Amino acid sequence: MSQVRKLVAGNWKMHGVASQLSEALLIAQSLAQTPAVCRVALCPPTTLIHRMSEVLGDAAVLVGAQDLHPEVKGAFTGDVSAHMLHDAGAQLVIIGHSERRAAYRESNDLIAAKVATALHVGLEPVICVGETREEREAGQAVLVVESQLAGSLPDVLDAAHFAIAYEPVWAIGSGATPTIAEIEAIHAAIRAHLVRRFANGASVPILYGGSVKPDNAAAIMQAREVGGALVGGASLTARDFLPIIRAAG
Ligand code: PGA
C-alpha cells in the first residue's frame, strides 16, 4: 500500500467566494517551491470550480467538484452535469458524502449511478462511506460500511481510477476522531472489499476523513491502509491545509 501515492483532498463544502481563491494560490505556491509527495486536490463550491482551475493553471493541485447529477443532461432545473463540471475544469468529484446521504436522502443506488456518470466523462470519483455514532455504538460500523460499498460501487469501477473516503459521520466537523486502531479496522475491511471485487482493488487509495487537523494528520496518515485524507474545515486556509499535505509525505 505504501507505494501508492496518497491523495489529500480539501472539501470546501458551501464555503468560499472569489476572494478565497487566494488560499488556493498560497497552497499552489508552496507546492511549487516544495512539491508534495502526495496528490493534492481542492473541491470548492461549483461556482468557483472554473475560476479556481484558471487561477491554479498547471499547478500541482487538482480541482474537484462536490457532487454531480446522475444523468448526462436533461430538464433538471438547478442541477449541474458531470460534463459541465469537467468542462469547468474539474478532474475529480466527491460522491455520496454523508451530508448528501442524510440531507438529500441519497441512496446507494443513486450514488452508484453518479459514480458511473463521473467515470463516463473522465472525472475521478471519491466515494464516501461511513457510519453514524449510533451505528458505531451498536457495533455495526464495519457492517454499515460494507453495505454502503456493496451498494454504491458499480462494477464499472473495475480497472478505473477512483478513491474511497471513509468518513465516520460523527467525526465530521466535531473535533472527535476514531482511534488509530478503529481507523485501521475499517480501512482493512474496505481494502478486503476492494480486493475481492476489483482488479486494481489493492491500489485504490482509501482516504480517512472527519476532523483531520494539522495536529492529528501525521498519526492518521501513518495508519495502515490510510491512503490520504478528505479534509473539510482545515482545507479552507493554506495555514491549516499545508501541514496536512506535508504530513501525507
Ligand atoms: P471536517 O469535514 O474535516 O470538517 O470534519 C470532513 C468532510 O466532511 O469531508
Tab-separated table of C-alpha atoms and ligand atoms in Angstrom, residues 11 13 97 99 167 171-173 210-212 230-233, ligand 1:
chain	number	residue	atom	x	y	z
A	11	ASN	CA	-13.774	19.710	0.655
A	13	LYS	CA	-18.482	22.447	1.192
A	97	HIS	CA	-20.785	12.483	1.104
A	99	GLU	CA	-24.158	15.259	4.270
A	167	GLU	CA	-15.693	9.338	6.947
A	171	ALA	CA	-16.271	12.648	13.296
A	172	ILE	CA	-17.203	15.205	10.632
A	173	GLY	CA	-16.912	18.758	11.899
A	210	GLY	CA	-13.525	13.574	9.701
A	211	SER	CA	-11.816	16.253	11.797
A	212	VAL	CA	-8.402	15.839	10.187
A	230	LEU	CA	-10.557	14.127	2.856
A	231	VAL	CA	-10.419	17.385	4.780
A	232	GLY	CA	-13.272	19.797	5.416
A	233	GLY	CA	-12.759	22.755	7.742
B	1	PGA	P1	-14.165	18.053	8.543
B	1	PGA	O1	-15.050	17.539	7.309
B	1	PGA	O2	-12.722	17.867	8.184
B	1	PGA	O3	-14.535	19.498	8.715
B	1	PGA	O4	-14.558	17.209	9.734
B	1	PGA	C1	-14.666	16.427	6.552
B	1	PGA	C2	-15.661	16.151	5.463
B	1	PGA	O5	-16.873	16.311	5.684
B	1	PGA	O6	-15.267	15.783	4.329
